[in-house]
């Protein structure tokens, strides 16, 4: 929780006739609504789409739902805490199965490497793939990432408003030594060169920068801790990732949360410099003194919810994170033994990010990610077809300099040629396919240009530039992947908890502190 505000910014307790309004039914908004309702507060959630979930969404292919947003479920302890705080257990509302294989990686039809949740298994696989020395360096890398995660979990991930000075103070001598050991001001790509000499492994672990929509050559070295997050556990969710948002929404509804879907918010209204209500697209006004905005912070800054809110939480940099081209498919893949998560690498990795971030064009040498949603650890044949999400990174230019149809088709041809080169035959002509472009993502998530992770995390100080839950406008709070602690399903969920806890502290319902309240659930560390 942030430091106590001055009296002029304190909220008075909400009258029962004025509910809290959450704008956006993504994971951050749903979690904040559930936390607030669990305290007995009245909450209305506004969602412009007909379905809740935000970026967690499905596309129907021949009547089968294909997860077409986030596909990786990690940091289970975050969700254990969310459900425990609401009076139930995760296993009561979700069926999840832990994967033994984190991902299968390929560079050609003869170069394949599986990473496992068990680091010793991964080391053995790396030994066979790249030699004993590289396996030993991998184990050193694992020890370092584990220390890094332990050092940063509380002072960064669970801090409502981290600062460089505050974090260094919280880290203490041991944590500070850990940051020094990884090369505090180095980028991820440079830091990984200390651990991996095989360029394929260097490339593989550098891909973690893309988890927050960034380039490995510019992202901070601290992102290597994502490797430890995955080894703590990756789960497959029965019913898809959308089952998570459905479970949270159902629980929130049972506690009185009112959901208004297909309802766009046109403006956050202010009176005397404070939130006083929201105006819907149909002209209806809902009076409130507290709003949690679960959308991209850029939408506020661009005035999409009223010019008075443009200065609510200024963003100090303008490098958008990655967008994507995705193919949601019901297909009959052949040749390559797909598991749940699969990554197909091109040789020239640097060119992919130079194209996206500097040339602002679709990559000429794309990496392809495939989530095979009917697979787990053991490849099974599905003769009637299986659900796939194929993804390549793209620049967030969905509102300007949009790629032409011919450029998209060229990128598609290169992506599927890479799959063929790696031994996977996947025919678009024989599949049921919905393709989504940066322009489509910009339409779904206004103010983003199609960026899927807020602003890119490029450079050490960008870590502290994401907006906090508290804005400069009394009564207006932020949640979602563009806010602290960052992008990704568990991080966006934490942002929702932070927004709810910050608001409740201002109402005097909970004690103010420097940490987010997380009842129940602990990390594996």
C-alpha angles and dihedrals in degrees: 000000000000124000116281114282124234117265092260090063099043117113121227117229111283116253112238089245092061113067126196110258122216113195110207129029098223122125094278093051094045093050093048090049091050093048092049094046091048086062090053098258123142111245135185120193117203117200122178093205123070092241130054122233107077109210089003097083143137132225118208116236112182089334095311120114114233117197101238103177130040112002105175120086113199139147093049090180089072091060094040086059094047094052094040090053088054092051103260142079127256091235089057092063106023136045110213131170123200115235121227093199111058094191142334115230130197137185097172138348089281101037112077132148131182122205116207136204085237106074093205089057090049091049090052091049091049089048090057092042101043111003141267097288092056091048090053091049089051090056089050088051091051092052090050095048091049091053090046093053092049090049096050105034097087105027093046116015096039097035113102094213113011122194131186093247094042093049094049089051092050093046095062123193096310096048093043089052089053092055091047090052094056092047105262098218099033124109119245095253094054094044093052091056086072090063107032128047095171103088091216092059091043087054094045096054093040088064089078087081088070090061087078094033098258141126117257089224092059106026118101119261090241089080089078085083086079087077089062092046090057093047088053085065145303116204136197112224118216108236092022132270089303087071087071094058091041091054093048092046092049092050091046091049090052087057093053104268111153116218121204108188124184086032119122121202111226100184145005103223124218132198120189090351095306134098111270104165149318129261116217124216089254090058096255115139124213112198116222140141095212130056129175109202110208097184136090111301088226089069089063093045091051091054096245090140097040133308092254089069098052093099095045094108114355115211111222099205134046105206106121118215124242124299123193149215109228135187115205104199149179098202147152105234117192137194104017117081099232121202125188096285122029133174125194115197132205119212101243101060097165092058091061093062095037088057094048103040103028106025093033091220138117111279117267089206105036128186112225125216120194126190107198099200097191092054133078125170100320118056111241128190117243105187093181092056136270137236115259135176111200118190139183125183118252139177118269095244098125091127098042138019088016116192112256122240090254091053091050091048090050092051089048092052091051093047095051091043088057090053089052090048088055092051101264118125109199118165119201090193092060095044137077103241140180114190120203123197135191087264090057091049090050089054091050094045109032121213094026107089083225095304107154101195107042112245120356116260098233115159133006096277093053085073087073098040100077110108117259123230092261116073131193091258114081110240096020120107135174132226133166141066095308090059130068131318089029148236129335130073099275093042092049088049089053089050088056091053091048092051092049093046093048091051093046091050090054088052090052092243095121135022117267115243140152094259135066114252109249112175112199127348125081133200120251088257 
